[in-house]
PDB file of C-alpha atoms and ligand atoms in Angstrom:
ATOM      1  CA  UNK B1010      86.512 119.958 134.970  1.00  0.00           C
ATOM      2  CA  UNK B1011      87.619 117.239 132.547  1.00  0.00           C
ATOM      3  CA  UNK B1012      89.820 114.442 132.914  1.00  0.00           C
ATOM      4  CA  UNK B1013      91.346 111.716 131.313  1.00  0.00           C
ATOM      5  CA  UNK B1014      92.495 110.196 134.432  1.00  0.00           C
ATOM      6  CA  UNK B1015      90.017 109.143 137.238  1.00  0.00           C
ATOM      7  CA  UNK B1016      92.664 109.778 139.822  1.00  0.00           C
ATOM      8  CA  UNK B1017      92.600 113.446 138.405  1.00  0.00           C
ATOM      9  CA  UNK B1018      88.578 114.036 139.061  1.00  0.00           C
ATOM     10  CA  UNK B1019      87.662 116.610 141.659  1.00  0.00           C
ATOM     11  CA  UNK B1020      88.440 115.317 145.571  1.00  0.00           C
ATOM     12  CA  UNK B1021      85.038 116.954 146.454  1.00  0.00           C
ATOM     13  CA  UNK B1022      82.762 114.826 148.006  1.00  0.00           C
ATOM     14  CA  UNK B1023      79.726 116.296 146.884  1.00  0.00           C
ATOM     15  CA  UNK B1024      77.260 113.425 145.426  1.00  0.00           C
ATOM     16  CA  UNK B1025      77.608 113.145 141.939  1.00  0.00           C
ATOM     17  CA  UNK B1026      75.394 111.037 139.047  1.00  0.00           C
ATOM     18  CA  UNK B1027      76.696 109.356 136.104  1.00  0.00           C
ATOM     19  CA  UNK B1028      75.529 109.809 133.166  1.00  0.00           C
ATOM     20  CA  UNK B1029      76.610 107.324 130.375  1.00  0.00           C
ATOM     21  CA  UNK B1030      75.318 104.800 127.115  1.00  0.00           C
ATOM     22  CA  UNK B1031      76.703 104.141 123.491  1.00  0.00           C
ATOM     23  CA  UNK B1032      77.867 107.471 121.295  1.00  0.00           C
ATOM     24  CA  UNK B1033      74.954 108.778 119.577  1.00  0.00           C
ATOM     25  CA  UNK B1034      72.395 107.996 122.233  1.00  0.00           C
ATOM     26  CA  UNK B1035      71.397 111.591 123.172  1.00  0.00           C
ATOM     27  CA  UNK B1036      73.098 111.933 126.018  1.00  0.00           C
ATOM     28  CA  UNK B1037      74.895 115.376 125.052  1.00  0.00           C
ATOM     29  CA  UNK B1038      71.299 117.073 124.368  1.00  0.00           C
ATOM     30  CA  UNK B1039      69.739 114.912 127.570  1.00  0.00           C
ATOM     31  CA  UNK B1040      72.837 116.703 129.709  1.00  0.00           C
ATOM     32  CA  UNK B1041      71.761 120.336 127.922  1.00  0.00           C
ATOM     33  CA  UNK B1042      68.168 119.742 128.673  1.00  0.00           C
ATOM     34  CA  UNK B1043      68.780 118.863 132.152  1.00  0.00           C
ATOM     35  CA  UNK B1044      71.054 121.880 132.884  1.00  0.00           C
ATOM     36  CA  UNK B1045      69.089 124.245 130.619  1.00  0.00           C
ATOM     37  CA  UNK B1046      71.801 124.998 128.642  1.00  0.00           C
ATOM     38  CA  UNK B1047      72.242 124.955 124.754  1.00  0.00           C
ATOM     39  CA  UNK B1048      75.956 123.647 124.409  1.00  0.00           C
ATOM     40  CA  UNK B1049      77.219 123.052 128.048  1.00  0.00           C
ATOM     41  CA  UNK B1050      78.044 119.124 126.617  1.00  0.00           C
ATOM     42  CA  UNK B1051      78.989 118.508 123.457  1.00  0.00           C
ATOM     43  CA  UNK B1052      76.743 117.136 120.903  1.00  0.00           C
ATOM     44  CA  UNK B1053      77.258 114.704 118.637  1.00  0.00           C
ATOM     45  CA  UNK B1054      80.904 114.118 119.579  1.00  0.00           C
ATOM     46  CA  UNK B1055      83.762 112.773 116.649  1.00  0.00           C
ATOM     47  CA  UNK B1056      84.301 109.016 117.147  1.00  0.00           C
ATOM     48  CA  UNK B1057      87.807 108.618 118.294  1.00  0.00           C
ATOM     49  CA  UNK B1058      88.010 111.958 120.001  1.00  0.00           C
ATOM     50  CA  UNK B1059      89.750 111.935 123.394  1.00  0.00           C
ATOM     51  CA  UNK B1060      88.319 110.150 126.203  1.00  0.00           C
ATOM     52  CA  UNK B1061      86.992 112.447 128.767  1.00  0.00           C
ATOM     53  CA  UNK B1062      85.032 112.429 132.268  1.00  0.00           C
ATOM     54  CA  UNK B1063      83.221 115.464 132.644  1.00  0.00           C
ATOM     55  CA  UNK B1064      82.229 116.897 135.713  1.00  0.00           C
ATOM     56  CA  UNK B1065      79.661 119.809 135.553  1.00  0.00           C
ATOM     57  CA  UNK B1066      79.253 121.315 139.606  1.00  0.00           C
ATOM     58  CA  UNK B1067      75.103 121.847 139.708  1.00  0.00           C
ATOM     59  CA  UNK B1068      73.585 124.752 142.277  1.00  0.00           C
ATOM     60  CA  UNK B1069      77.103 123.778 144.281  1.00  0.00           C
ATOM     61  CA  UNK B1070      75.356 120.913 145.519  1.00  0.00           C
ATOM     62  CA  UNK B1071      75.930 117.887 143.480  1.00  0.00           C
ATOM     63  CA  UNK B1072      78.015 116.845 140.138  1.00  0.00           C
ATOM     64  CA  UNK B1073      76.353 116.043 136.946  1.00  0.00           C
ATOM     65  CA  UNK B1074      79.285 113.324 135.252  1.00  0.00           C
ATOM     66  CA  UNK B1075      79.469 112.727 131.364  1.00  0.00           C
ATOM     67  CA  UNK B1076      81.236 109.542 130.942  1.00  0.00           C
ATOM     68  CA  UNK B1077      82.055 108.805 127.561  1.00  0.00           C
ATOM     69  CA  UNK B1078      80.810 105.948 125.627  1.00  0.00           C
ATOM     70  CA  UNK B1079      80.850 102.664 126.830  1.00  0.00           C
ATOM     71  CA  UNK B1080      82.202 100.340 124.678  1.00  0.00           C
ATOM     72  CA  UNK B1081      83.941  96.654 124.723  1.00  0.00           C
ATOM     73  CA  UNK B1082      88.179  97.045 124.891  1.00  0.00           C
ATOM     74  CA  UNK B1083      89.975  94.666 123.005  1.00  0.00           C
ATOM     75  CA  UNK B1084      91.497  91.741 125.229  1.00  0.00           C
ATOM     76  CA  UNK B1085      94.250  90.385 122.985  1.00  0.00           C
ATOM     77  CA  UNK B1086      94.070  85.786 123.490  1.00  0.00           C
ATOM     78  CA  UNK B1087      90.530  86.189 124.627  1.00  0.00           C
ATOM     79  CA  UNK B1088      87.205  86.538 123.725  1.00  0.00           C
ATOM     80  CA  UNK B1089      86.147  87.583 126.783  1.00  0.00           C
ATOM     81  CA  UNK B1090      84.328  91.303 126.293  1.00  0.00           C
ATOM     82  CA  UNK B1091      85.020  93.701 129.217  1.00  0.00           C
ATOM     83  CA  UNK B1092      84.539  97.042 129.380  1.00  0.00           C
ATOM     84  CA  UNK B1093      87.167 100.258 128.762  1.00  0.00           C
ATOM     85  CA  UNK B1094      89.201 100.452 131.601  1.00  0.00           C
ATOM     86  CA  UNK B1095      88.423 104.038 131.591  1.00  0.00           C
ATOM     87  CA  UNK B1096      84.819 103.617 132.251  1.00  0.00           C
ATOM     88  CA  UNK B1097      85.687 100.417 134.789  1.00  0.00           C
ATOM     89  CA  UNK B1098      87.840 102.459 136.951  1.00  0.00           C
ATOM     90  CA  UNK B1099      85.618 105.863 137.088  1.00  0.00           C
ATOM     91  CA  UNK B1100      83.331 102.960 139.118  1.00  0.00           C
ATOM     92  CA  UNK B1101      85.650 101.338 141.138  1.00  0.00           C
ATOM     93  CA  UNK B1102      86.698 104.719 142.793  1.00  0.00           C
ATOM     94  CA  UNK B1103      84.578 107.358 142.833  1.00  0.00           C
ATOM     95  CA  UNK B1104      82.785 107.096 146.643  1.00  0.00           C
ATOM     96  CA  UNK B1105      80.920 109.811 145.842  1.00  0.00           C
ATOM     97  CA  UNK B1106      78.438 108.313 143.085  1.00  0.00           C
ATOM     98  CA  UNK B1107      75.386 107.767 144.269  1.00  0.00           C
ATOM     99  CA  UNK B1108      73.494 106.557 141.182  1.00  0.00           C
ATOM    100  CA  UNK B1109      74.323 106.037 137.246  1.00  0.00           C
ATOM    101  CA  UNK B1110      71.750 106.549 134.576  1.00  0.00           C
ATOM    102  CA  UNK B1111      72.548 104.468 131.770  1.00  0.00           C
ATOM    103  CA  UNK B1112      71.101 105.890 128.318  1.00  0.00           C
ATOM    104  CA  UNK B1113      69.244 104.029 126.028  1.00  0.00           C
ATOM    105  CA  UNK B1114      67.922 105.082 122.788  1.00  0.00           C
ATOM    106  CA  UNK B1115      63.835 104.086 122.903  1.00  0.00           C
ATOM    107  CA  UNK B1116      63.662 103.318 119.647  1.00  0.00           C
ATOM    108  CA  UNK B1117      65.727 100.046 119.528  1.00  0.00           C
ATOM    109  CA  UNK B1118      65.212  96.529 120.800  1.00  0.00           C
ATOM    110  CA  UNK B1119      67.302  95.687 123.717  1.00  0.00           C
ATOM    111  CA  UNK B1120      70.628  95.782 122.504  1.00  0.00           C
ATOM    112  CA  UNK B1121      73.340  93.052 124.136  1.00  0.00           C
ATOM    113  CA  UNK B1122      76.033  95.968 124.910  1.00  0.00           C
ATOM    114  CA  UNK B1123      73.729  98.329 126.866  1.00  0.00           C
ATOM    115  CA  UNK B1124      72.337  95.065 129.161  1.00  0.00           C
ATOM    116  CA  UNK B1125      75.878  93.554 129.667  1.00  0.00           C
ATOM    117  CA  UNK B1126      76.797  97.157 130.967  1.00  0.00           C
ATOM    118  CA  UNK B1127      73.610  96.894 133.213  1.00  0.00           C
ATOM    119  CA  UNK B1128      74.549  93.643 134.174  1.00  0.00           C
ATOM    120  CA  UNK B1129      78.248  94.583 135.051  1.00  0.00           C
ATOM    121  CA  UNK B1130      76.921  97.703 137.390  1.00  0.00           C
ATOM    122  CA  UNK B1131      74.442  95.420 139.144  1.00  0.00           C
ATOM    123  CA  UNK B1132      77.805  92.745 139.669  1.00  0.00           C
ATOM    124  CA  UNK B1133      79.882  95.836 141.204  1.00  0.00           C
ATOM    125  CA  UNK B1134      77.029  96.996 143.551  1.00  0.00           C
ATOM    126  CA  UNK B1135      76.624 100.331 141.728  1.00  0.00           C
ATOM    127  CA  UNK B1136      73.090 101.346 141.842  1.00  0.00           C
ATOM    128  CA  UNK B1137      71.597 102.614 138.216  1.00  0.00           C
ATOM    129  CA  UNK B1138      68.189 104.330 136.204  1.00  0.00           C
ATOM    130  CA  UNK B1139      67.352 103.660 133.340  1.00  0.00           C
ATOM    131  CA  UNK B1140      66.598 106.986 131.049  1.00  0.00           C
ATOM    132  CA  UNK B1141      64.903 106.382 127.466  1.00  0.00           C
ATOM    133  CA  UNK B1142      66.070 108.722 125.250  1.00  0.00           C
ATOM    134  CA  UNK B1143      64.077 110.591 122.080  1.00  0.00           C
ATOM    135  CA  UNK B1144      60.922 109.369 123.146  1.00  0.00           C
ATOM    136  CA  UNK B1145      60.148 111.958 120.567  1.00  0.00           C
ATOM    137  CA  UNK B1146      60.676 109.754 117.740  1.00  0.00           C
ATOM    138  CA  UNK B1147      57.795 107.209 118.955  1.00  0.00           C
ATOM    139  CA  UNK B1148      53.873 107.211 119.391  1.00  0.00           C
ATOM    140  CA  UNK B1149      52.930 106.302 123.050  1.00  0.00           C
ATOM    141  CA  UNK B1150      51.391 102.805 122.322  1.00  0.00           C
ATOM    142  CA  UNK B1151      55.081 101.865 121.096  1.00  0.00           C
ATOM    143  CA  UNK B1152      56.880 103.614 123.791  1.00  0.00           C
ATOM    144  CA  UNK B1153      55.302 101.508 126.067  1.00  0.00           C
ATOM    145  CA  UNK B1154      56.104  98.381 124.156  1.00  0.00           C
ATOM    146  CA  UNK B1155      59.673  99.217 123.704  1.00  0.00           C
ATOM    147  CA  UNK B1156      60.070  99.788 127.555  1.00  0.00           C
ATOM    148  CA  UNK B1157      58.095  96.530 128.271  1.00  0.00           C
ATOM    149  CA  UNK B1158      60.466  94.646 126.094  1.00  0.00           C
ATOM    150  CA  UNK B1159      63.408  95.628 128.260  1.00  0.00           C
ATOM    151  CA  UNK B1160      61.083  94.984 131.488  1.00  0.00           C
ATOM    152  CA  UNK B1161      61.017  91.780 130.162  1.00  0.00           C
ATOM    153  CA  UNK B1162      64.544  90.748 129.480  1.00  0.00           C
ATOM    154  CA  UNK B1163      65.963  92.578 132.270  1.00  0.00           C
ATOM    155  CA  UNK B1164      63.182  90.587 134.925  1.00  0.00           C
ATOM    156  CA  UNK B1165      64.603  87.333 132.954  1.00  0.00           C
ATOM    157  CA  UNK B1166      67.704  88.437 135.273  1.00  0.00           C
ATOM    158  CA  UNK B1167      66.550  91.258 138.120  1.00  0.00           C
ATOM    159  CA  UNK B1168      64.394  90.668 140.553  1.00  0.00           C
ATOM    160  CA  UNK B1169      62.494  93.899 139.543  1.00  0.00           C
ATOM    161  CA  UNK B1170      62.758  96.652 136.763  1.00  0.00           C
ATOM    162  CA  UNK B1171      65.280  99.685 137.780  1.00  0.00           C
ATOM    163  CA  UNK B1172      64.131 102.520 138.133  1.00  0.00           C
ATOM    164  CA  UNK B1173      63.411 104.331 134.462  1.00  0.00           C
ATOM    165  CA  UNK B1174      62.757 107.468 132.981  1.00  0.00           C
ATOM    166  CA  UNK B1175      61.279 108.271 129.507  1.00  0.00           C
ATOM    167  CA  UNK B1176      62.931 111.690 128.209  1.00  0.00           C
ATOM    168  CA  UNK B1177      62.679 113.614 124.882  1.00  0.00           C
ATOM    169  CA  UNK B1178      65.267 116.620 124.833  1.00  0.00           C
ATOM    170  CA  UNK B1179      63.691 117.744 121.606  1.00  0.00           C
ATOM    171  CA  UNK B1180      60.437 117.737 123.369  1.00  0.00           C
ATOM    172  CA  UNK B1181      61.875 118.591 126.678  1.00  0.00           C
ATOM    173  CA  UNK B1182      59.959 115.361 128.266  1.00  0.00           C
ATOM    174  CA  UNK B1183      61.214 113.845 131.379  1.00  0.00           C
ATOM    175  CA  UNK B1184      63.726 116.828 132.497  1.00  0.00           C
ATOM    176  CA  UNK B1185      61.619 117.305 135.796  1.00  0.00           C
ATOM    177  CA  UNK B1186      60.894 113.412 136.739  1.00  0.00           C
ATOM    178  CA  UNK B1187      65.033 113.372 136.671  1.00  0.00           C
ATOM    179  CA  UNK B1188      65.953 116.045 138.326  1.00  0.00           C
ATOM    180  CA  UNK B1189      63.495 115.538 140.916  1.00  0.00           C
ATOM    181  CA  UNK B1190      64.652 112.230 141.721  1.00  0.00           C
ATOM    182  CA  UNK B1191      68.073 113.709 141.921  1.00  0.00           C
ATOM    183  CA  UNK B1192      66.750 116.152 144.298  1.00  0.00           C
ATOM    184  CA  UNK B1193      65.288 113.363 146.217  1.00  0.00           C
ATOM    185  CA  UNK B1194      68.172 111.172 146.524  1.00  0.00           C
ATOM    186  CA  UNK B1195      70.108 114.589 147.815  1.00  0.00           C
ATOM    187  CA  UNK B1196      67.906 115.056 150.210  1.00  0.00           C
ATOM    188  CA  UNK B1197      68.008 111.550 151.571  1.00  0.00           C
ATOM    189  CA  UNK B1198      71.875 111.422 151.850  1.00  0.00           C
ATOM    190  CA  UNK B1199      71.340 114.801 153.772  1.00  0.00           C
ATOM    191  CA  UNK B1200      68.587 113.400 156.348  1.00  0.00           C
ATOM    192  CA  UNK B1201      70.326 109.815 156.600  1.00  0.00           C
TER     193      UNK B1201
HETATM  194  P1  LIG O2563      75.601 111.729 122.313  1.00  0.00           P
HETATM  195  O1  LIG O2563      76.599 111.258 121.292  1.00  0.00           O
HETATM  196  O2  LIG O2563      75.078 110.584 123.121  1.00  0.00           O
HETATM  197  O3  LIG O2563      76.074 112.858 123.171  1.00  0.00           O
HETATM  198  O4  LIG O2563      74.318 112.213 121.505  1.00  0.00           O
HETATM  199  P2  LIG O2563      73.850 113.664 121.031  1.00  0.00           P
HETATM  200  O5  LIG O2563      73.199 114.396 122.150  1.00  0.00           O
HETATM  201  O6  LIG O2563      74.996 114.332 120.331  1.00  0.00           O
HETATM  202  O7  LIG O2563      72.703 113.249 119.991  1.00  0.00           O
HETATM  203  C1  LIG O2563      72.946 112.394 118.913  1.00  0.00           C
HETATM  204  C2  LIG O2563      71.932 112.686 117.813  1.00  0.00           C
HETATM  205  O8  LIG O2563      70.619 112.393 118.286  1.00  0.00           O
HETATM  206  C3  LIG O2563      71.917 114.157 117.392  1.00  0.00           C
HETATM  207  O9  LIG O2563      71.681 114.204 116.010  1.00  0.00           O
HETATM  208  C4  LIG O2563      70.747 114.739 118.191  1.00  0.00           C
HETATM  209  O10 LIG O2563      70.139 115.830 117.540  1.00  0.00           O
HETATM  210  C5  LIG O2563      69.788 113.551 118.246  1.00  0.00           C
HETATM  211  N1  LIG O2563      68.952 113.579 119.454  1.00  0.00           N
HETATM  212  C6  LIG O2563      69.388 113.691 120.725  1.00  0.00           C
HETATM  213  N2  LIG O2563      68.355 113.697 121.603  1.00  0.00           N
HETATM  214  C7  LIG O2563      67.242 113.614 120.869  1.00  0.00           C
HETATM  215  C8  LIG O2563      65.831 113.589 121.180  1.00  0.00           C
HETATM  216  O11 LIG O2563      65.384 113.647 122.323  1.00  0.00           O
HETATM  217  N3  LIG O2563      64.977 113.464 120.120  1.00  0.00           N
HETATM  218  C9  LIG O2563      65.411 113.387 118.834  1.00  0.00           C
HETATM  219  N4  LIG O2563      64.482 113.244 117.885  1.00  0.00           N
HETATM  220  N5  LIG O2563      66.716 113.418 118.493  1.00  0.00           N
HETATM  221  C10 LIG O2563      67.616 113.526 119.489  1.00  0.00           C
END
C-alpha cells in the first residue's frame, strides 16, 4: 500500500519498521535485498517525485515501511531546520512502529542532516538502528574507522552507540543480522 497521507496507512496493528535516510543512500536495493526481491522498491527514485510511505506486509507478520527521504522543509522567517512534515507525522502516529533504521551511506563522514534526524528520533522517544549501507565500496580496516567516527560523535551526545548494522546489497552483507533482529524484536512483543 502507498500513501501520501499518514492518516491513510493501513489500521493494522501488526509491528512495522521504518526504513528511511537521504535519496541515494541505498535504501531501495537494502529493501530488495532484505525481501529477496529484484524491484519490489524502487531504485534510484527521480528527485521531486511524489512523496510516498510504503508499506510492504512481510510473511503476514510484520510491515517493512519505505519512508521517503528525509530532508529539511523550508520554514519561511526562520532559520530554524525541521524536518518534512510528512516524515514528522508518519512518527507522531503510527503506534505500531517498533523500531526505525536510519540509512547511512559508509562511505561518508558523519554528515549534520543524518545526526540531527538521529537526534530528533531520540527527542520523540522513537527507538532507532543504525544500518551502513555499501559496505561494498570499502576495505574492512576503513569500515571500521568510518563506523568509529560516528561512535564517536554520536557518544559526544548518547549515552551509548545504537544499535548498527553494516550491509552491502551488492554483496548481500548484513541481510541476515537485520532480519534476525527483526525476528527478535517480533518475538519479544509476542512473549511480553
Ligand atoms: P535510494 O535512493 O536510497 O533508494 O537508493 P538506491 O537503492 O536507488 O541506490 C542508489 C545508488 O546506489 C544506485 O546506483 C545503487 O546501485 C547504488 N547502491 C545501492 N546499494 C549499494 C551497495 O550496497 N553497494 C554499492 N556499491 N552500490 C549500491
Amino acid at each position: 500500500m502507498s500513501n501520501s497521507d499518514v492518516a491513510k496507512c493501513p489500521k493494522s496493528m501488526l509491528p512495522e519498521y521504518a526504513f528511511i535516510g537521504r535519496s541515494n543512500v541505498g535504501k531501495s536495493s537494502l529493501i530488495n535485498m532484505l525481501t529477496s526481491r529484484k524491484s519490489l522498491a524502487k531504485t534510484s527514485g527521480r528527485p521531486g517525485k511524489t512523496q510516498l510511505i510504503n508499506h510492504f506486509l512481510i510473511n503476514k507478520n510484520w510491515h517493512l515501511v519505505d519512508l521517503p527521504g528525509y530532508g529539511y522543509a523550508r520554514v519561511s522567517k526562520s532559520s530554524k531546520k525541521v524536518f518534512q512534515k510528512f516524515i514528522t507525522q508518519y512518527f507522531a502516529f503510527r503506534e505500531q512502529l517498533v523500531t526505525a533504521f536510519v540509512l547511512v551511506d559508509i562511505r561518508h563522514t558523519p554528515q549534520p542532516i543524518d545526526l540531527e534526524f538521529m537526534q530528533w528520533l531520540g527527542e520523540n522517544g522513537i527507538p532507532f538502528s543504525i544500518i551502513f549501507t555499501k559496505a561494498d565500496k570499502l576495505k574492512p580496516k576503513a569500515i571500521e574507522n568510518h563506523v568509529k567516527a560516528y561512535k564517536d560523535i554520536l557518544l559526544e551526545t548518547w549515552e551509548e552507540m545504537p544499535n548498527y548494522f553494516v550491509t552491502s546489497s551488492s554483496k548481500d552483507i548484513g541481510k541476515e543480522d537485520v532480519l534476525e533482529y527483526i525476528d527478535s524484536l517480533n518475538i519479544n512483543m509476542k512473549t511480553n
